[in-house]
PDB file of C-alpha atoms in Angstrom:
ATOM      1  CA  MET A   1     -24.374 -24.120 -18.542  1.00 33.00           C
ATOM      2  CA  SER A   2     -22.541 -22.198 -15.828  1.00 30.00           C
ATOM      3  CA  SER A   3     -23.565 -18.738 -14.703  1.00 32.00           C
ATOM      4  CA  SER A   4     -20.439 -17.332 -16.337  1.00 35.00           C
ATOM      5  CA  ASP A   5     -21.647 -18.708 -19.678  1.00 37.00           C
ATOM      6  CA  LYS A   6     -25.038 -17.038 -19.285  1.00 37.00           C
ATOM      7  CA  PHE A   7     -23.838 -13.620 -18.208  1.00 38.00           C
ATOM      8  CA  PRO A   8     -20.545 -12.246 -19.452  1.00 43.00           C
ATOM      9  CA  GLU A   9     -18.467 -10.709 -16.691  1.00 46.00           C
ATOM     10  CA  GLU A  10     -19.237  -7.010 -16.497  1.00 48.00           C
ATOM     11  CA  GLU A  11     -16.394  -4.534 -16.210  1.00 52.00           C
ATOM     12  CA  GLN A  12     -16.407  -3.109 -12.696  1.00 59.00           C
ATOM     13  CA  ILE A  13     -17.099   0.623 -12.801  1.00 71.00           C
ATOM     14  CA  ILE A  14     -14.662   2.399 -10.548  1.00 78.00           C
ATOM     15  CA  GLU A  15     -15.353   5.989  -9.615  1.00 86.00           C
ATOM     16  CA  LYS A  16     -12.271   8.103 -10.110  1.00 90.00           C
ATOM     17  CA  PRO A  17     -11.322  10.102  -7.003  1.00 93.00           C
ATOM     18  CA  ASP A  18     -10.370  13.769  -7.387  1.00 95.00           C
ATOM     19  CA  ILE A  19      -7.072  13.275  -5.603  1.00 97.00           C
ATOM     20  CA  LEU A  20      -4.671  10.414  -5.046  1.00 98.00           C
ATOM     21  CA  TYR A  21      -1.785   9.863  -2.634  1.00 98.00           C
ATOM     22  CA  HIS A  22       1.771   8.767  -3.420  1.00 97.00           C
ATOM     23  CA  GLY A  23       4.047   7.658  -0.555  1.00 96.00           C
ATOM     24  CA  SER A  24       7.813   8.020  -0.803  1.00 96.00           C
ATOM     25  CA  ILE A  25      10.902   7.892   1.399  1.00 94.00           C
ATOM     26  CA  MET A  26      12.003  11.017  -0.494  1.00 95.00           C
ATOM     27  CA  LYS A  27      10.791  14.191   1.228  1.00 96.00           C
ATOM     28  CA  ASP A  28      11.797  16.740  -1.395  1.00 95.00           C
ATOM     29  CA  LEU A  29      10.133  15.728  -4.671  1.00 97.00           C
ATOM     30  CA  LYS A  30       8.983  18.659  -6.805  1.00 97.00           C
ATOM     31  CA  VAL A  31       7.928  16.356  -9.641  1.00 97.00           C
ATOM     32  CA  ILE A  32       7.120  12.645  -9.446  1.00 97.00           C
ATOM     33  CA  GLU A  33       8.377  10.641 -12.380  1.00 94.00           C
ATOM     34  CA  PRO A  34       7.354   7.171 -13.573  1.00 92.00           C
ATOM     35  CA  LYS A  35       9.740   4.454 -12.396  1.00 84.00           C
ATOM     36  CA  ASP A  36      10.764   1.337 -14.304  1.00 75.00           C
ATOM     37  CA  HIS A  37      10.927  -0.994 -11.301  1.00 64.00           C
ATOM     38  CA  ASN A  38       7.318  -2.112 -11.547  1.00 58.00           C
ATOM     39  CA  TYR A  39       6.699  -5.226  -9.432  1.00 63.00           C
ATOM     40  CA  ARG A  40       3.043  -5.528 -10.423  1.00 60.00           C
ATOM     41  CA  ASP A  41       3.561  -6.279 -14.116  1.00 66.00           C
ATOM     42  CA  PRO A  42       6.997  -6.007 -15.766  1.00 67.00           C
ATOM     43  CA  HIS A  43       5.344  -5.511 -19.179  1.00 70.00           C
ATOM     44  CA  GLU A  44       3.622  -2.252 -18.195  1.00 72.00           C
ATOM     45  CA  GLY A  45       6.707  -0.068 -18.371  1.00 77.00           C
ATOM     46  CA  ALA A  46       7.475   2.916 -16.187  1.00 86.00           C
ATOM     47  CA  LEU A  47       4.616   4.086 -13.957  1.00 91.00           C
ATOM     48  CA  ILE A  48       3.752   6.240 -10.974  1.00 93.00           C
ATOM     49  CA  PHE A  49       1.632   4.401  -8.407  1.00 92.00           C
ATOM     50  CA  ALA A  50      -0.893   6.169  -6.204  1.00 95.00           C
ATOM     51  CA  ALA A  51      -3.666   5.207  -3.791  1.00 94.00           C
ATOM     52  CA  PRO A  52      -7.108   6.740  -3.242  1.00 95.00           C
ATOM     53  CA  ASP A  53      -6.622   6.797   0.525  1.00 93.00           C
ATOM     54  CA  LEU A  54      -3.923   8.237   2.743  1.00 97.00           C
ATOM     55  CA  ALA A  55      -3.548   5.132   4.917  1.00 96.00           C
ATOM     56  CA  LEU A  56      -2.561   2.913   2.015  1.00 94.00           C
ATOM     57  CA  ALA A  57      -0.113   5.527   0.705  1.00 96.00           C
ATOM     58  CA  THR A  58       1.752   5.640   4.030  1.00 97.00           C
ATOM     59  CA  ILE A  59       2.705   1.995   3.498  1.00 94.00           C
ATOM     60  CA  PHE A  60       4.864   2.998   0.557  1.00 91.00           C
ATOM     61  CA  ILE A  61       7.094   5.238   2.647  1.00 94.00           C
ATOM     62  CA  THR A  62       8.931   2.037   3.603  1.00 89.00           C
ATOM     63  CA  LYS A  63      10.827  -0.366   1.376  1.00 80.00           C
ATOM     64  CA  ARG A  64      10.866  -4.130   2.018  1.00 72.00           C
ATOM     65  CA  HIS A  65       7.379  -5.216   2.942  1.00 85.00           C
ATOM     66  CA  HIS A  66       4.291  -7.165   1.945  1.00 89.00           C
ATOM     67  CA  SER A  67       1.097  -5.156   2.035  1.00 90.00           C
ATOM     68  CA  GLY A  68      -2.520  -5.006   0.993  1.00 88.00           C
ATOM     69  CA  TYR A  69      -5.922  -4.811   2.566  1.00 88.00           C
ATOM     70  CA  PHE A  70      -8.612  -7.126   3.858  1.00 91.00           C
ATOM     71  CA  ASN A  71     -12.175  -5.712   3.707  1.00 89.00           C
ATOM     72  CA  ASP A  72     -10.762  -2.180   3.458  1.00 86.00           C
ATOM     73  CA  VAL A  73      -8.409  -2.695   6.425  1.00 94.00           C
ATOM     74  CA  PRO A  74      -4.904  -1.845   5.161  1.00 94.00           C
ATOM     75  CA  PHE A  75      -2.024  -3.924   6.502  1.00 95.00           C
ATOM     76  CA  ILE A  76       1.725  -4.199   6.167  1.00 96.00           C
ATOM     77  CA  VAL A  77       4.005  -7.096   7.039  1.00 97.00           C
ATOM     78  CA  ILE A  78       7.564  -5.949   7.697  1.00 96.00           C
ATOM     79  CA  ASP A  79      10.412  -8.446   7.452  1.00 94.00           C
ATOM     80  CA  GLU A  80      12.517  -6.855  10.175  1.00 93.00           C
ATOM     81  CA  HIS A  81      12.766  -6.724  13.939  1.00 94.00           C
ATOM     82  CA  ARG A  82      10.706  -3.879  15.380  1.00 95.00           C
ATOM     83  CA  GLU A  83      13.652  -2.239  17.166  1.00 96.00           C
ATOM     84  CA  SER A  84      15.833  -2.362  14.058  1.00 95.00           C
ATOM     85  CA  PHE A  85      13.062  -0.826  11.934  1.00 95.00           C
ATOM     86  CA  ILE A  86      12.488   1.993  14.431  1.00 96.00           C
ATOM     87  CA  LYS A  87      16.219   2.720  14.640  1.00 96.00           C
ATOM     88  CA  LYS A  88      16.430   3.175  10.835  1.00 95.00           C
ATOM     89  CA  ASP A  89      13.043   4.928  10.457  1.00 96.00           C
ATOM     90  CA  LYS A  90      13.682   8.337   8.901  1.00 95.00           C
ATOM     91  CA  GLY A  91      10.099   8.888   7.763  1.00 96.00           C
ATOM     92  CA  GLY A  92       9.116  10.224   4.375  1.00 97.00           C
ATOM     93  CA  ALA A  93       6.310  12.054   2.663  1.00 98.00           C
ATOM     94  CA  VAL A  94       2.951  11.445   1.109  1.00 98.00           C
ATOM     95  CA  TYR A  95       2.310  13.577  -1.948  1.00 98.00           C
ATOM     96  CA  VAL A  96      -1.207  14.675  -2.859  1.00 98.00           C
ATOM     97  CA  LEU A  97      -1.772  14.368  -6.613  1.00 98.00           C
ATOM     98  CA  SER A  98      -4.498  15.301  -9.050  1.00 97.00           C
ATOM     99  CA  SER A  99      -6.008  12.116 -10.459  1.00 95.00           C
ATOM    100  CA  GLU A 100      -6.352  13.697 -13.908  1.00 95.00           C
ATOM    101  CA  ASN A 101      -3.868  11.470 -15.769  1.00 95.00           C
ATOM    102  CA  PHE A 102      -4.252   8.348 -13.628  1.00 94.00           C
ATOM    103  CA  LYS A 103      -5.969   5.102 -14.593  1.00 93.00           C
ATOM    104  CA  CYS A 104      -7.035   2.069 -12.633  1.00 91.00           C
ATOM    105  CA  ASP A 105      -6.800  -1.504 -13.876  1.00 82.00           C
ATOM    106  CA  SER A 106      -9.156  -3.470 -11.623  1.00 79.00           C
ATOM    107  CA  LYS A 107      -7.596  -6.752 -12.750  1.00 79.00           C
ATOM    108  CA  LYS A 108      -4.072  -5.950 -11.528  1.00 76.00           C
ATOM    109  CA  GLY A 109      -2.327  -5.363  -8.235  1.00 66.00           C
ATOM    110  CA  MET A 110      -4.531  -3.903  -5.546  1.00 73.00           C
ATOM    111  CA  GLN A 111      -7.392  -3.368  -8.016  1.00 76.00           C
ATOM    112  CA  HIS A 112      -9.402  -0.217  -7.187  1.00 78.00           C
ATOM    113  CA  LYS A 113      -6.909   0.736  -4.472  1.00 86.00           C
ATOM    114  CA  GLU A 114      -4.091   1.228  -6.989  1.00 89.00           C
ATOM    115  CA  TRP A 115      -3.961   3.903  -9.702  1.00 93.00           C
ATOM    116  CA  THR A 116      -1.171   4.456 -12.231  1.00 90.00           C
ATOM    117  CA  CYS A 117       0.127   7.192 -14.495  1.00 93.00           C
ATOM    118  CA  ASP A 118       2.844   7.030 -17.145  1.00 92.00           C
ATOM    119  CA  ILE A 119       3.772  10.738 -17.266  1.00 96.00           C
ATOM    120  CA  LYS A 120       5.442  13.154 -14.809  1.00 96.00           C
ATOM    121  CA  VAL A 121       3.142  14.635 -12.175  1.00 97.00           C
ATOM    122  CA  LYS A 122       3.603  17.766 -10.059  1.00 98.00           C
ATOM    123  CA  PRO A 123       2.247  17.275  -6.519  1.00 98.00           C
ATOM    124  CA  LYS A 124      -0.499  19.587  -5.278  1.00 98.00           C
ATOM    125  CA  GLU A 125       0.798  19.344  -1.728  1.00 97.00           C
ATOM    126  CA  LYS A 126       2.980  17.243   0.553  1.00 98.00           C
ATOM    127  CA  ILE A 127       2.425  15.691   3.972  1.00 98.00           C
ATOM    128  CA  ASP A 128       5.704  15.161   5.855  1.00 98.00           C
ATOM    129  CA  TYR A 129       6.068  12.285   8.280  1.00 98.00           C
ATOM    130  CA  PRO A 130       9.134  12.174  10.569  1.00 97.00           C
ATOM    131  CA  SER A 131       8.399   8.476  11.244  1.00 97.00           C
ATOM    132  CA  THR A 132       7.078   5.929   8.775  1.00 96.00           C
ATOM    133  CA  LEU A 133       5.831   3.706  11.578  1.00 97.00           C
ATOM    134  CA  ASP A 134       3.930   6.555  13.229  1.00 97.00           C
ATOM    135  CA  ALA A 135       2.438   7.584   9.858  1.00 97.00           C
ATOM    136  CA  MET A 136       1.076   4.093   9.288  1.00 97.00           C
ATOM    137  CA  LEU A 137      -0.216   3.674  12.835  1.00 98.00           C
ATOM    138  CA  GLU A 138      -1.865   7.122  12.902  1.00 97.00           C
ATOM    139  CA  ASN A 139      -3.673   6.366   9.651  1.00 97.00           C
ATOM    140  CA  GLY A 140      -4.961   2.936  10.675  1.00 96.00           C
ATOM    141  CA  VAL A 141      -2.592   0.626   8.800  1.00 97.00           C
ATOM    142  CA  GLN A 142      -2.296  -2.633  10.751  1.00 97.00           C
ATOM    143  CA  VAL A 143       1.464  -3.146  11.162  1.00 97.00           C
ATOM    144  CA  TYR A 144       3.031  -6.575  11.700  1.00 97.00           C
ATOM    145  CA  PHE A 145       6.737  -7.126  12.399  1.00 97.00           C
ATOM    146  CA  VAL A 146       7.724 -10.711  11.605  1.00 96.00           C
ATOM    147  CA  ASP A 147      10.773 -12.907  11.118  1.00 95.00           C
ATOM    148  CA  ASN A 148      11.909 -13.960   7.643  1.00 94.00           C
ATOM    149  CA  LYS A 149      10.226 -17.373   7.781  1.00 96.00           C
ATOM    150  CA  THR A 150       6.819 -15.887   8.698  1.00 96.00           C
ATOM    151  CA  TYR A 151       7.269 -13.162   6.077  1.00 96.00           C
ATOM    152  CA  GLU A 152       7.820 -15.750   3.329  1.00 96.00           C
ATOM    153  CA  GLN A 153       4.830 -17.787   4.560  1.00 96.00           C
ATOM    154  CA  VAL A 154       2.579 -14.713   4.413  1.00 96.00           C
ATOM    155  CA  LYS A 155       3.804 -13.795   0.918  1.00 93.00           C
ATOM    156  CA  SER A 156       3.248 -17.303  -0.452  1.00 95.00           C
ATOM    157  CA  SER A 157      -0.059 -18.062   1.258  1.00 95.00           C
ATOM    158  CA  ASP A 158      -3.219 -18.554  -0.805  1.00 94.00           C
ATOM    159  CA  ASP A 159      -5.258 -16.131   1.310  1.00 94.00           C
ATOM    160  CA  GLY A 160      -2.813 -13.197   1.194  1.00 90.00           C
ATOM    161  CA  GLY A 161      -1.587 -14.060   4.679  1.00 94.00           C
ATOM    162  CA  LEU A 162      -4.922 -13.533   6.432  1.00 96.00           C
ATOM    163  CA  ALA A 163      -4.905 -16.781   8.452  1.00 96.00           C
ATOM    164  CA  ILE A 164      -1.336 -16.168   9.619  1.00 97.00           C
ATOM    165  CA  LEU A 165      -1.911 -12.507  10.498  1.00 97.00           C
ATOM    166  CA  LYS A 166      -5.047 -13.295  12.498  1.00 96.00           C
ATOM    167  CA  ASP A 167      -2.841 -15.301  14.875  1.00 95.00           C
ATOM    168  CA  LEU A 168      -0.317 -12.460  15.306  1.00 97.00           C
ATOM    169  CA  LYS A 169      -0.477  -9.335  17.419  1.00 97.00           C
ATOM    170  CA  SER A 170      -0.130  -6.132  15.394  1.00 97.00           C
ATOM    171  CA  GLU A 171       1.823  -3.100  16.524  1.00 97.00           C
ATOM    172  CA  ASN A 172      -1.554  -1.320  16.634  1.00 97.00           C
ATOM    173  CA  GLU A 173      -2.913  -3.829  19.131  1.00 97.00           C
ATOM    174  CA  GLU A 174       0.286  -3.599  21.207  1.00 96.00           C
ATOM    175  CA  ARG A 175      -0.049   0.190  21.396  1.00 96.00           C
ATOM    176  CA  GLN A 176      -3.863   0.272  21.387  1.00 96.00           C
ATOM    177  CA  LEU A 177      -3.693   2.727  18.477  1.00 96.00           C
ATOM    178  CA  ASN A 178      -6.182   2.473  15.608  1.00 96.00           C
ATOM    179  CA  TYR A 179      -6.407  -1.280  16.106  1.00 96.00           C
ATOM    180  CA  LYS A 180      -8.760  -3.082  13.733  1.00 95.00           C
ATOM    181  CA  THR A 181      -9.447  -6.796  13.709  1.00 93.00           C
ATOM    182  CA  LEU A 182      -8.928  -8.535  10.419  1.00 92.00           C
ATOM    183  CA  PRO A 183     -12.013 -10.252   8.930  1.00 91.00           C
TER     184      PRO A 183
END
C-alpha cells in the first residue's frame, strides 16, 4: 500500500491576501474586465488574473514571454534581443485590487501565486511604470533575454527551464540589481 492510499491528499489551505496585483500594458484602465484569452485552461472562460505580490505582477506588463518562479524567486524569459525589447519598452501599470471576488485554484497555473476573478473589478490604485524592464528589475524579477531556440527549450523542459536558466546570466546579474541565484 502506497502512502497515497493510506492518506488521501489534503487540500492545501491558501490564505487569501487582502490585495492582489494585476499587471497590464494599458496605463488607463478604470475597470478591469475578464478576458477570454485564457492560456491556463481554455475551459475556464473569461477571467481576470492577479498575483499576491508586486514582483510577479510586473511580469505581465510585457507580452511574449515564459515566466514563473523557483522557490519564490520570480523569473521571466523573453524571446527577444535585449536592445530590441528596450527600444519598444513603453512600460505599463500594475493595478492594486481588492481580493474580495478572487479565487485561487492551487492545481492550476502558478498555484498559490495566481488568483482569478470572473467579474469586472475596479482598481483601488495604480502604479505606473515608464519601463517594463525597470519595473521587473526593481521588484526582483530575474530577467533573461534569449534567442528563439533557447526560449523553446526553456518552455518545453521538464524542470520549467531551471537547468537552462542556471547556465545563463540574467539582466539582474549583468546590472548587479536585485540579483538572486536560482535554486
